PDB file of C-alpha atoms and ligand atoms in Angstrom:
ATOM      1  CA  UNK A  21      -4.082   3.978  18.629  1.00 58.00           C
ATOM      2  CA  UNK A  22      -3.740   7.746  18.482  1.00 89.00           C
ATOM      3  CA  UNK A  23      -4.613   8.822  15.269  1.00 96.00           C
ATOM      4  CA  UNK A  24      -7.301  10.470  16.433  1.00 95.00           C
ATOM      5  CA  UNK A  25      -8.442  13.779  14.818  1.00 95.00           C
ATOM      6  CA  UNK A  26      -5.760  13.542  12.501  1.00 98.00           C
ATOM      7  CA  UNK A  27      -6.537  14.210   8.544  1.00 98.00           C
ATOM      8  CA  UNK A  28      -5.311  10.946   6.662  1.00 98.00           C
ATOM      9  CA  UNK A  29      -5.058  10.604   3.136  1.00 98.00           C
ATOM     10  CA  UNK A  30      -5.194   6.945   1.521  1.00 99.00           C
ATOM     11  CA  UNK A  31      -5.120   6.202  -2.023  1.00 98.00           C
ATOM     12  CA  UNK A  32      -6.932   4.155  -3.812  1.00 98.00           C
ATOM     13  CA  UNK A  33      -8.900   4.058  -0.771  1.00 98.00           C
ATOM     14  CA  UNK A  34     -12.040   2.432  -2.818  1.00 98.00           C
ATOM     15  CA  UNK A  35     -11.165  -1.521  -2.715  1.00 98.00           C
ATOM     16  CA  UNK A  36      -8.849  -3.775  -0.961  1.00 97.00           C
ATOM     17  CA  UNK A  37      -6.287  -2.883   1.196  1.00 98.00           C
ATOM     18  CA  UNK A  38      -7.013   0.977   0.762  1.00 98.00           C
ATOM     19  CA  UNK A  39     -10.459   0.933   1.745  1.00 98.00           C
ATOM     20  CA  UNK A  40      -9.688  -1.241   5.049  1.00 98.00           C
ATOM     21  CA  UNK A  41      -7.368   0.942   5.829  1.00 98.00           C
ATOM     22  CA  UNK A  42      -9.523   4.010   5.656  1.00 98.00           C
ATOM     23  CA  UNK A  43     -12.662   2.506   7.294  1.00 98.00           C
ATOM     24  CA  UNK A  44     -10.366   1.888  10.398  1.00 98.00           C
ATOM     25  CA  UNK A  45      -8.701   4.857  10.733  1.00 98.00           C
ATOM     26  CA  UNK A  46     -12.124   6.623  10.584  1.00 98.00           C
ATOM     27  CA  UNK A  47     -13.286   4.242  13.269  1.00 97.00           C
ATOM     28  CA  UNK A  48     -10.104   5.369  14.972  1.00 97.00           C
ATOM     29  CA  UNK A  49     -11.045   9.141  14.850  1.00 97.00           C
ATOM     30  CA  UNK A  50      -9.258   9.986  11.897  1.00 98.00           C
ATOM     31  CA  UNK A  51     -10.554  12.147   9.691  1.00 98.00           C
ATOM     32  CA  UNK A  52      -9.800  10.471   5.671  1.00 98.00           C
ATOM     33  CA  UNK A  53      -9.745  11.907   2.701  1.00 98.00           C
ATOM     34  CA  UNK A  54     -10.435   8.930   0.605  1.00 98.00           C
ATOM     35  CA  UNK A  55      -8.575   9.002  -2.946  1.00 98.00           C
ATOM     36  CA  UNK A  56      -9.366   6.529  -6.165  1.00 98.00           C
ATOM     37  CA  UNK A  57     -10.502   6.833  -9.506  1.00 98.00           C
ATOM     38  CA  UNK A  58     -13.248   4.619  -9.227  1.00 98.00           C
ATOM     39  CA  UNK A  59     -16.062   6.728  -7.951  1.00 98.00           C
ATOM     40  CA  UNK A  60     -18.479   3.944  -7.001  1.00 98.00           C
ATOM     41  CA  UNK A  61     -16.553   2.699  -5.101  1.00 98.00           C
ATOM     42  CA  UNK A  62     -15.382   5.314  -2.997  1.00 98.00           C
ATOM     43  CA  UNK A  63     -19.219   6.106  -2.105  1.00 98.00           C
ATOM     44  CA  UNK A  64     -19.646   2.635  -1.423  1.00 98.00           C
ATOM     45  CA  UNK A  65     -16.883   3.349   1.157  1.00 98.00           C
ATOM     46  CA  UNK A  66     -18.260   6.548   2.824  1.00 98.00           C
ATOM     47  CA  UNK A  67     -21.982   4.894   3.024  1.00 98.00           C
ATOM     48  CA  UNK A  68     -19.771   1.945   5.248  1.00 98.00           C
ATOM     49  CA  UNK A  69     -17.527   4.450   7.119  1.00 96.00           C
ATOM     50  CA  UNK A  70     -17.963   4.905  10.926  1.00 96.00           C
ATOM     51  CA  UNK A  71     -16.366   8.059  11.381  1.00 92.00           C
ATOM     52  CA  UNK A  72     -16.072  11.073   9.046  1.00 94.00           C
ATOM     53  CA  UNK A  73     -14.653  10.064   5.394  1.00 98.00           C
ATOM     54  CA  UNK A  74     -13.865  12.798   2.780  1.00 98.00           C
ATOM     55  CA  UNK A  75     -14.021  11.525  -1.104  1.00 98.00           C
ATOM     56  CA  UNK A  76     -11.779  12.908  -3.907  1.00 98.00           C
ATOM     57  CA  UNK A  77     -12.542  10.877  -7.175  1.00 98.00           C
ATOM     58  CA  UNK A  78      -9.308  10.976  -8.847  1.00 98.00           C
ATOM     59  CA  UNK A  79      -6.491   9.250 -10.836  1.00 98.00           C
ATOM     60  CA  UNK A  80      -3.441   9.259  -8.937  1.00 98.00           C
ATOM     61  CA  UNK A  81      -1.135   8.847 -11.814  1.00 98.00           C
ATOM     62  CA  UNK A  82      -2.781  12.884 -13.216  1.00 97.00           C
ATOM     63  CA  UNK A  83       0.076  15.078 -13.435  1.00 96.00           C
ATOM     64  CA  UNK A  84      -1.662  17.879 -11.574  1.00 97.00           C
ATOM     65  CA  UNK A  85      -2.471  16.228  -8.882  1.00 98.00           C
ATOM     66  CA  UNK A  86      -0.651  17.617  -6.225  1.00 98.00           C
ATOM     67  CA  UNK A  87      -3.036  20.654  -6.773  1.00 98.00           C
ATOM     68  CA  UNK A  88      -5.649  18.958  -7.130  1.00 98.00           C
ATOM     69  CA  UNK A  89      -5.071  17.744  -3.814  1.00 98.00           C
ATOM     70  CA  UNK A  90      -4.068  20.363  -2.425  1.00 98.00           C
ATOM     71  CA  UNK A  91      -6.970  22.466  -2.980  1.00 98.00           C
ATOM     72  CA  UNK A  92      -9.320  19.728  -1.944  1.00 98.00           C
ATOM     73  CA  UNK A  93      -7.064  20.003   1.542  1.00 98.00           C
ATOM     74  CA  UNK A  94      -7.699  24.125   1.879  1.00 98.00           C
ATOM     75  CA  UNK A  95     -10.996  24.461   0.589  1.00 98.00           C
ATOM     76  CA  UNK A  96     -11.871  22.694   3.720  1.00 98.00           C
ATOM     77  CA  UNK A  97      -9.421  24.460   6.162  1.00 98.00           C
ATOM     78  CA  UNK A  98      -7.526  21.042   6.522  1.00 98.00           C
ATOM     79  CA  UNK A  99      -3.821  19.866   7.414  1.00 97.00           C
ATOM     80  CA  UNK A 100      -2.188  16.842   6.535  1.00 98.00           C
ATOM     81  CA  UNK A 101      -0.883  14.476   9.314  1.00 98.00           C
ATOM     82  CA  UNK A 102      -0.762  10.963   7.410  1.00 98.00           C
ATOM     83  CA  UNK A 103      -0.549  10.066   4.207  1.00 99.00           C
ATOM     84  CA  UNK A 104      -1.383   6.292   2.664  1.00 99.00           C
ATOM     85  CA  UNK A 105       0.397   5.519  -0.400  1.00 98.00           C
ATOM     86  CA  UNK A 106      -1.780   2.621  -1.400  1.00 98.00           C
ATOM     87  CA  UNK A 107      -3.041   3.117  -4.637  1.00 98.00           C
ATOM     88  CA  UNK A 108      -1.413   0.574  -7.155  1.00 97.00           C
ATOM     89  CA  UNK A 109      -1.343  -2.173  -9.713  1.00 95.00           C
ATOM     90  CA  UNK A 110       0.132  -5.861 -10.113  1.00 91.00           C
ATOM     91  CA  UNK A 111       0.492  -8.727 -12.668  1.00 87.00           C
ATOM     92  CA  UNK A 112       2.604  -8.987 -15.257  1.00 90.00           C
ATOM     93  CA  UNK A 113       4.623 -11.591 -17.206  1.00 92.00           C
ATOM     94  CA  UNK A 114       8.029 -12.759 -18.138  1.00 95.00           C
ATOM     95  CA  UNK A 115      10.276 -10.050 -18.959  1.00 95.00           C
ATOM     96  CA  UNK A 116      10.443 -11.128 -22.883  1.00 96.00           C
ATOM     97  CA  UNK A 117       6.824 -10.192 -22.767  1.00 96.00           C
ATOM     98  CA  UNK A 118       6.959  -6.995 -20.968  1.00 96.00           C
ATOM     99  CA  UNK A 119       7.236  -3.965 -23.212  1.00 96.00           C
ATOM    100  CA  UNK A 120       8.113  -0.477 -22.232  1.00 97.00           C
ATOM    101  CA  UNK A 121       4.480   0.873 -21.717  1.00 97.00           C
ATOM    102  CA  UNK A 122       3.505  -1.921 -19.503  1.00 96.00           C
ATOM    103  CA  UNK A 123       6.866  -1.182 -17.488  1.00 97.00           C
ATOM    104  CA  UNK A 124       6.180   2.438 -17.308  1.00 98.00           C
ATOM    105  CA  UNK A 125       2.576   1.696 -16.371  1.00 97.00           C
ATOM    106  CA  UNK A 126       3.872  -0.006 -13.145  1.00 97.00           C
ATOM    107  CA  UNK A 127       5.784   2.864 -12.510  1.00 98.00           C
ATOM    108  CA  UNK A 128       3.378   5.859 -12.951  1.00 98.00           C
ATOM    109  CA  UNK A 129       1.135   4.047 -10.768  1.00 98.00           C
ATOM    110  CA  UNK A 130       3.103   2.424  -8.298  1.00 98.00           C
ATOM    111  CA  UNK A 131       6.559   4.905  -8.074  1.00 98.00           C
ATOM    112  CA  UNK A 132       5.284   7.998  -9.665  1.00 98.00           C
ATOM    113  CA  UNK A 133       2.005   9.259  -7.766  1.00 98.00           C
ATOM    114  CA  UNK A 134       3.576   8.025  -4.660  1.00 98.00           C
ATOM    115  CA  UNK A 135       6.540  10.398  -5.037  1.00 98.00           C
ATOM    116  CA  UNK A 136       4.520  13.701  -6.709  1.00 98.00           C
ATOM    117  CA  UNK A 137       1.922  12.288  -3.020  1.00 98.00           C
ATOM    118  CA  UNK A 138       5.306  12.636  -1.013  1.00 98.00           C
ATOM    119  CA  UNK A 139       6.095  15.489  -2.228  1.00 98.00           C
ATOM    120  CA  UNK A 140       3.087  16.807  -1.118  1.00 98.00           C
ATOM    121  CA  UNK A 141       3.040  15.771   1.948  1.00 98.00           C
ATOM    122  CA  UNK A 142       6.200  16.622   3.575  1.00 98.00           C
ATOM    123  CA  UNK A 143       5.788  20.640   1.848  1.00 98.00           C
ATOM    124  CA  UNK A 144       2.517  20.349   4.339  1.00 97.00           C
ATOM    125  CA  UNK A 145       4.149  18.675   7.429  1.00 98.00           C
ATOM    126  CA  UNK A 146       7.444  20.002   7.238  1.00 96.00           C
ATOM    127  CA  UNK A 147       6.650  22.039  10.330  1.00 96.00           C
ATOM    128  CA  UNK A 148       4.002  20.376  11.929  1.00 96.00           C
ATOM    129  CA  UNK A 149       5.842  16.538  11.105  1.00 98.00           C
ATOM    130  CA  UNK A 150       3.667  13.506  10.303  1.00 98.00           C
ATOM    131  CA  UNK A 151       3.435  10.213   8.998  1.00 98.00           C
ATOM    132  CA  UNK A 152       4.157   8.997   5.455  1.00 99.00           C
ATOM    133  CA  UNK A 153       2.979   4.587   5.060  1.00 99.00           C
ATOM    134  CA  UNK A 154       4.167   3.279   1.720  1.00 99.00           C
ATOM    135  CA  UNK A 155       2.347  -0.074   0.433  1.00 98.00           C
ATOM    136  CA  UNK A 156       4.931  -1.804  -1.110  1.00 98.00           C
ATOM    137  CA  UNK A 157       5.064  -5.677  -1.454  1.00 97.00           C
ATOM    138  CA  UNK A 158       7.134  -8.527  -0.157  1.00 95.00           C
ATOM    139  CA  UNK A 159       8.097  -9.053  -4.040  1.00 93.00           C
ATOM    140  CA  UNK A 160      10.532  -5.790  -3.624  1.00 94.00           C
ATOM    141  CA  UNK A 161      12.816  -8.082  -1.289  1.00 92.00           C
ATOM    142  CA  UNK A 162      12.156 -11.850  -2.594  1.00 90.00           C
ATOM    143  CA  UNK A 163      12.078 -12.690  -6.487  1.00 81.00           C
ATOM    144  CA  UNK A 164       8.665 -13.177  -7.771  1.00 76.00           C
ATOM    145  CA  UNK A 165       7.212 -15.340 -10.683  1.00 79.00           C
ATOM    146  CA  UNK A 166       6.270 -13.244 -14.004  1.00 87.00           C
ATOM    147  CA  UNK A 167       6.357  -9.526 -11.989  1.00 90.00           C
ATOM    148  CA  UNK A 168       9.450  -7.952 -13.551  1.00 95.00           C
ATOM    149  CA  UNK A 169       7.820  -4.553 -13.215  1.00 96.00           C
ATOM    150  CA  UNK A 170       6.149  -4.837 -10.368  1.00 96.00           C
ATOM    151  CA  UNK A 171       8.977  -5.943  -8.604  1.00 96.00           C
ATOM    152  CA  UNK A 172      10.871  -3.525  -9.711  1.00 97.00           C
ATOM    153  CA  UNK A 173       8.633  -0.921  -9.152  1.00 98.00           C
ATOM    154  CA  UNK A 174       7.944  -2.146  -5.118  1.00 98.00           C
ATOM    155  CA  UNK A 175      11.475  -2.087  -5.030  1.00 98.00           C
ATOM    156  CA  UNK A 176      11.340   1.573  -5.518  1.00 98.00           C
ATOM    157  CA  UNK A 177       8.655   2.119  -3.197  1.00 98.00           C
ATOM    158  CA  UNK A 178      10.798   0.413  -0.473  1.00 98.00           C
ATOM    159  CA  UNK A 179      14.094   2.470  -1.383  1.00 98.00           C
ATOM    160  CA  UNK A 180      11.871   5.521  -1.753  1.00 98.00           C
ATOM    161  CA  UNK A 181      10.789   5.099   1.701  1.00 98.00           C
ATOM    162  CA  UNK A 182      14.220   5.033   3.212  1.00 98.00           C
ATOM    163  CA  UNK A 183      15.315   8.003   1.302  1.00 98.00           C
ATOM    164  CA  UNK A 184      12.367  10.089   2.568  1.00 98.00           C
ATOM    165  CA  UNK A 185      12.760   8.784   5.944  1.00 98.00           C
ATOM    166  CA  UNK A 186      16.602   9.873   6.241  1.00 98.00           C
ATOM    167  CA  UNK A 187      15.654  13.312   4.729  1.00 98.00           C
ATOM    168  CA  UNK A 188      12.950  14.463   6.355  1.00 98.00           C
ATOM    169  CA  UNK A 189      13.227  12.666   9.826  1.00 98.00           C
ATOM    170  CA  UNK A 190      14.657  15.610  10.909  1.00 98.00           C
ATOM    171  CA  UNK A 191      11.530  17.743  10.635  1.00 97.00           C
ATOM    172  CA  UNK A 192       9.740  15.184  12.742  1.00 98.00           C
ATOM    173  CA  UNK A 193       8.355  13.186   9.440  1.00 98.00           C
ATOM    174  CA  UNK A 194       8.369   9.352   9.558  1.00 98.00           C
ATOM    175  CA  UNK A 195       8.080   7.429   6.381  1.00 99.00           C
ATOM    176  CA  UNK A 196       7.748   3.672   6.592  1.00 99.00           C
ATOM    177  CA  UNK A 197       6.026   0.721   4.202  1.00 98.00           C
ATOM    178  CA  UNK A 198       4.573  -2.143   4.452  1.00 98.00           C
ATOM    179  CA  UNK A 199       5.573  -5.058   2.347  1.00 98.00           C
ATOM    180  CA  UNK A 200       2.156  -7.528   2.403  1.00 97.00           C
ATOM    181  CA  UNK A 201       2.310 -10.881   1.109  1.00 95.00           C
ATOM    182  CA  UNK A 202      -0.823 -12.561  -0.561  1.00 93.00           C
ATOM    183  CA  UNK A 203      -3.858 -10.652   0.619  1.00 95.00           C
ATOM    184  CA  UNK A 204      -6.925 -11.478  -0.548  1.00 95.00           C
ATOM    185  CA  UNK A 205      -8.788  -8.927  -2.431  1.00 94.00           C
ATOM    186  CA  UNK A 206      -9.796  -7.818  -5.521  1.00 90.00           C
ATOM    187  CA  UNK A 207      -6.726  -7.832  -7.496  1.00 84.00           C
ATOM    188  CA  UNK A 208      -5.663 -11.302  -6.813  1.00 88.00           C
ATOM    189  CA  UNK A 209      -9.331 -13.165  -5.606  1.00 88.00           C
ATOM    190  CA  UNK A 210      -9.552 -14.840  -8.870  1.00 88.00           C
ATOM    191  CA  UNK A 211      -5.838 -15.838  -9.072  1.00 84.00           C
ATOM    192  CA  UNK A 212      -6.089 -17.268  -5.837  1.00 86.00           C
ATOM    193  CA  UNK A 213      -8.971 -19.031  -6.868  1.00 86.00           C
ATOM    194  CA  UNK A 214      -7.635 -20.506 -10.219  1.00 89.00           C
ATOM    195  CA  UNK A 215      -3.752 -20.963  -9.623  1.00 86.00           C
ATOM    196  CA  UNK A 216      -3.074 -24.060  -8.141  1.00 83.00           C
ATOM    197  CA  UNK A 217       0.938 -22.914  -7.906  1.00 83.00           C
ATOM    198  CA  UNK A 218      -0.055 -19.686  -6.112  1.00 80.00           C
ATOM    199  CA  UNK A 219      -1.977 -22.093  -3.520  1.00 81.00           C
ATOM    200  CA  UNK A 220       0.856 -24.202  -2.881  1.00 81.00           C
ATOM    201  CA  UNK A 221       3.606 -21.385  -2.586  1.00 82.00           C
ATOM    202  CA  UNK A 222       1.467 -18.797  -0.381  1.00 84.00           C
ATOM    203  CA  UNK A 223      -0.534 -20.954   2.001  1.00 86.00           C
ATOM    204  CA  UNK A 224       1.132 -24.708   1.941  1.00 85.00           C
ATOM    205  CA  UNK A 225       4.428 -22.976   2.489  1.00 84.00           C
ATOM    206  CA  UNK A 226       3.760 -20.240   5.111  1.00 88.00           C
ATOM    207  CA  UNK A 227       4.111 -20.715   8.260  1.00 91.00           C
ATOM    208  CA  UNK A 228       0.411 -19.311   9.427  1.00 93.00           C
ATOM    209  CA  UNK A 229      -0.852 -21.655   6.514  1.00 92.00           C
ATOM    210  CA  UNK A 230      -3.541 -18.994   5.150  1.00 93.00           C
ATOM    211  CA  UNK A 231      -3.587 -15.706   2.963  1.00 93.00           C
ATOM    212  CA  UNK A 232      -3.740 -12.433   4.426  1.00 96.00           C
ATOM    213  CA  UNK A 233      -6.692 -10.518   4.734  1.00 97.00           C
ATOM    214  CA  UNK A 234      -6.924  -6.792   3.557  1.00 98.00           C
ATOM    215  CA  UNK A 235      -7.528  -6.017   7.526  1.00 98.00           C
ATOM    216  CA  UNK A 236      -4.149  -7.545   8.434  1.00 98.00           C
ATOM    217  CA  UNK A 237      -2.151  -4.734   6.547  1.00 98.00           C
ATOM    218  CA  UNK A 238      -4.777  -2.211   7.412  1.00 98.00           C
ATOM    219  CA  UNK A 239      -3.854  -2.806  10.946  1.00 98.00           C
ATOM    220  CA  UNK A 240      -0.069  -2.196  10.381  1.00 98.00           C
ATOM    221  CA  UNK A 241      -0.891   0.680   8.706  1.00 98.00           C
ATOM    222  CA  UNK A 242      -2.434   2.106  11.116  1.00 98.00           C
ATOM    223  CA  UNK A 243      -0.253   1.515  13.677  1.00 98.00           C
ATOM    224  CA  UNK A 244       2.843   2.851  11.322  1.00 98.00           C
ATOM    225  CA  UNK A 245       0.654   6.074  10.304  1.00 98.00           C
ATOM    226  CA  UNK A 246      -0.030   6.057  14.542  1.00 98.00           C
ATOM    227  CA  UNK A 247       1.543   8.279  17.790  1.00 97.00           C
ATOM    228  CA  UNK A 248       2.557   4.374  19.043  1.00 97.00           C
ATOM    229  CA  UNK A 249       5.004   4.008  15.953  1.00 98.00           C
ATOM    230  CA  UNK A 250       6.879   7.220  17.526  1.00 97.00           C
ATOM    231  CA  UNK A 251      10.455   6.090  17.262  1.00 98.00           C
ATOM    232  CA  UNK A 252       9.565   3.922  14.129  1.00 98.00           C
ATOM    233  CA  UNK A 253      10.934   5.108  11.002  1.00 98.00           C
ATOM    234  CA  UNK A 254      12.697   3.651   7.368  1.00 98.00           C
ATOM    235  CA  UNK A 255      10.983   0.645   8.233  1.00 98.00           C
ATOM    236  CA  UNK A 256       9.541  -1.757   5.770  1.00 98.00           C
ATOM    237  CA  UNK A 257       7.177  -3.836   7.720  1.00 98.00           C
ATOM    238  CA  UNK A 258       6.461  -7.494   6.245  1.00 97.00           C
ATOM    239  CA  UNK A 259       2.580  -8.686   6.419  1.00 98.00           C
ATOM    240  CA  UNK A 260       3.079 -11.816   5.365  1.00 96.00           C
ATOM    241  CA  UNK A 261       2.237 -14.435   7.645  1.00 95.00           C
ATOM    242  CA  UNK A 262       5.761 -15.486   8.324  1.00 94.00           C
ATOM    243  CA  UNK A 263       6.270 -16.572   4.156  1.00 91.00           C
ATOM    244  CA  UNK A 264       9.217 -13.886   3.254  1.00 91.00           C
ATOM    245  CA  UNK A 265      11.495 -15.611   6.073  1.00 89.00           C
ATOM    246  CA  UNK A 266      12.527 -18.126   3.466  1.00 77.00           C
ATOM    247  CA  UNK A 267      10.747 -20.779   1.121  1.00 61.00           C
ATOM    248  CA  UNK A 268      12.363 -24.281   2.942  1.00 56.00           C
ATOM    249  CA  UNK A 269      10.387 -27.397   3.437  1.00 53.00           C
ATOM    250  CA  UNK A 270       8.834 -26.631   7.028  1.00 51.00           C
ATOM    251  CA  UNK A 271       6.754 -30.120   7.480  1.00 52.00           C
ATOM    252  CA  UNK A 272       9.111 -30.857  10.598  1.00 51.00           C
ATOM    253  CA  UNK A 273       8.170 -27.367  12.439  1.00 48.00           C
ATOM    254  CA  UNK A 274       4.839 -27.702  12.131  1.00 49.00           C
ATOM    255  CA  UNK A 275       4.546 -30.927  13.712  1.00 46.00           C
TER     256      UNK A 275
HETATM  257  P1  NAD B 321      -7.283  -3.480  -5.222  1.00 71.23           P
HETATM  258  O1  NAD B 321      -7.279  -3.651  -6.700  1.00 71.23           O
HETATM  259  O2  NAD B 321      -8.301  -4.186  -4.403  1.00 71.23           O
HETATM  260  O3  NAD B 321      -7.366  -1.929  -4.867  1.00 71.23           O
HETATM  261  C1  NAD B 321      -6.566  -0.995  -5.503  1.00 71.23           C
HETATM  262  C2  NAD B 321      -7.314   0.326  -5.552  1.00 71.23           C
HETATM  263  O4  NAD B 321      -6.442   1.285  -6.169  1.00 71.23           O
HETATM  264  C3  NAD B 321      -8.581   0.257  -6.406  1.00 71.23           C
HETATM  265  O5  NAD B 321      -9.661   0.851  -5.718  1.00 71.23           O
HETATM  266  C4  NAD B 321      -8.209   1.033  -7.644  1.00 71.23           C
HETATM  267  O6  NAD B 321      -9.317   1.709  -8.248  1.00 71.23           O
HETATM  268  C5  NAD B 321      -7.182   2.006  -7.103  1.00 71.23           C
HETATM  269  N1  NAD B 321      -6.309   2.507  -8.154  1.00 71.23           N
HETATM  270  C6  NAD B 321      -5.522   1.768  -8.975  1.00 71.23           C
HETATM  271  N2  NAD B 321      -4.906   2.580  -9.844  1.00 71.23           N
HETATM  272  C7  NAD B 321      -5.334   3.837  -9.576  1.00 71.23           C
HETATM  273  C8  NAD B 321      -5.070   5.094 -10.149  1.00 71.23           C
HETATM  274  N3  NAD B 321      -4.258   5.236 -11.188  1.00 71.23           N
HETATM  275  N4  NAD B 321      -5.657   6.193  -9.602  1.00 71.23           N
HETATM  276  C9  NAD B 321      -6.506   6.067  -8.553  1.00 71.23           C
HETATM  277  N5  NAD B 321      -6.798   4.897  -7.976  1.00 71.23           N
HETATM  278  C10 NAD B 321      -6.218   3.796  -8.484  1.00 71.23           C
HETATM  279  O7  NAD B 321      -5.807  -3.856  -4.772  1.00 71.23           O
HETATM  280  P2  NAD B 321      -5.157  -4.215  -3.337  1.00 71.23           P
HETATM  281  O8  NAD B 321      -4.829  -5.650  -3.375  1.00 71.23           O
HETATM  282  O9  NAD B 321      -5.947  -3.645  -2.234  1.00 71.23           O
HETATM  283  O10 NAD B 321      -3.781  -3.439  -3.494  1.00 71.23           O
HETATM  284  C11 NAD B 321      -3.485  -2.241  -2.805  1.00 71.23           C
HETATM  285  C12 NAD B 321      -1.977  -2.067  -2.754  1.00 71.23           C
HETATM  286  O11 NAD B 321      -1.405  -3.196  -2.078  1.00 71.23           O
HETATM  287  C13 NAD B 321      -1.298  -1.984  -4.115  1.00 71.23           C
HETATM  288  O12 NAD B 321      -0.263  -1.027  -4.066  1.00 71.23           O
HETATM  289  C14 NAD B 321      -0.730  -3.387  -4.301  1.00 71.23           C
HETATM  290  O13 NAD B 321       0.398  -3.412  -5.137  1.00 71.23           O
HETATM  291  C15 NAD B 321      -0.341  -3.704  -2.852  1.00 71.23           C
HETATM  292  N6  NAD B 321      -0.177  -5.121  -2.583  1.00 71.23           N
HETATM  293  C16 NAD B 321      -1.229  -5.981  -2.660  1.00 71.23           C
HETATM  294  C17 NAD B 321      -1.031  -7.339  -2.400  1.00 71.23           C
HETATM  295  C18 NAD B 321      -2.139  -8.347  -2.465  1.00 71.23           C
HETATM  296  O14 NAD B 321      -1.856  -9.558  -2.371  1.00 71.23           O
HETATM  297  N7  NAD B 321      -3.381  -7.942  -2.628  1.00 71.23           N
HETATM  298  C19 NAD B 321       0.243  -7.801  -2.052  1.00 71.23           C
HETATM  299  C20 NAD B 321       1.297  -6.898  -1.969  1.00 71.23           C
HETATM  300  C21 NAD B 321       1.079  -5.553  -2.229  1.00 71.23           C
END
């Protein structure tokens, strides 16, 4: 996969998805500049690295940072070729439940950063082009249980991506997302551990009959944020293990 001696960003490159994503595209010969606010964590992930990993301890949801960013980027003489929009939260409850700060939490994190990180990125490769890879979630195309604002906010992610990918194609910038399904990490171990429901809906009913694993998106995104995904743009790329095609009794196929 040719990503080789590009400069990648990822957020919330410290756990999860994030941080499988950057540990392969340094294996890969990118060089990432790893972005989260938990410090430990991103440490933790340049001690594992194979290749050469940058750290930038950092909220994503700061107002200033697009210059925060940006001078971490020329202090060290670098470009920007790919950027990972990863960083982001989920959860939530009914929408009687939900009040406006929780709903605008979703957003700054999940809608917000990524668009001031867009921004960003395609002032930097508007002349040399790149690769923008949204993380947005299979719940911005099929309803969820209890994620009003998440949903919603995915949903933006995955419109967001289209937008940018229509606008800035033309300058030789490809933006494209990746909607997983259940992927075990962090932020959903212990759901996936202790809802019975969650069990039945995400591994009974799919078709690969297991949840994903934080190296099956990392994958995708690479090969989105890649030279290979050339002609590949606007796409939002399901990781799912075949569960978005539908939720029908599938007993019979698997036979
Ligand atoms: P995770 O909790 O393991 O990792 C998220 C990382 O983002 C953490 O390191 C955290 O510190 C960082 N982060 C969160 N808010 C931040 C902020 N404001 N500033 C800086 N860093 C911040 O979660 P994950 O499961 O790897 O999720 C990564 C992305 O994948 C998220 O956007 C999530 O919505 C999406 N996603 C996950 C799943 C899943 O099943 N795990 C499914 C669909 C989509």
């Amino acid at each position: 996969m040719t990503v080789q001696d590009k400069t990648a960003l990822v957020t919330g490159a410290a756990s999860g998805i994030g941080r499988a994503t950057a540990l392969l595209l340094a294996e890969r010969g990118a060089r990432v500049v790893a972005i989260d606010r938990d410090g430990d964590g991103l440490a933790r992930l340049a001690g594992d690295a194979a290749g050469d990993v940058l750290t930038l301890v950092q909220d994503v949801t700061d107002a200033g940072i697009e210059a925060s960013v940006s001078g971490f980027l020329d202090d060290r003489g670098l470009g920007l070729d790919v950027l990972v929009n990863n960083a982001g939260v989920g959860g939530g409850d009914f929408i009687e439940r939900t009040d406006d700060e929780t709903l605008r939490r979703f957003f700054e994190i999940n809608v917000v950063s990524l668009f001031r990180l867009s921004r960003l990125a395609v002032e930097r490769m508007r002349t040399t082009g790149g690769a923008i890879v949204n993380v947005a979630s299979i719940f911005a195309e099929i309803g969820a249980t209890k994620s009003p604002g998440y949903s919603a906010s995915k949903g933006a992610v995955a419109s967001l991506t289209r937008q940018l990918a229509t606008d800035y194609g033309p300058c030789g910038i490809r933006v494209n997302a990746v909607a997983p399904g259940l992927i075990e990490t962090p932020l959903t171990a212990e759901r996936i551990r202790t809802e019975r429901w969650r069990h039945q809906i995400f591994i009974e009913q799919s078709p690969l009959r297991r949840v994903g694993k934080p190296e099956d998106v990392a994958r995708a995104i690479a090969f989105l944020a890649s030279d290979e995904a050339g002609f590949i743009t606007g796409e939002t790329l399901r990781i799912d293990g075949g569960w978005g095609m539908g939720r029908y009794p599938r007993e019979e196929a698997s036979l």
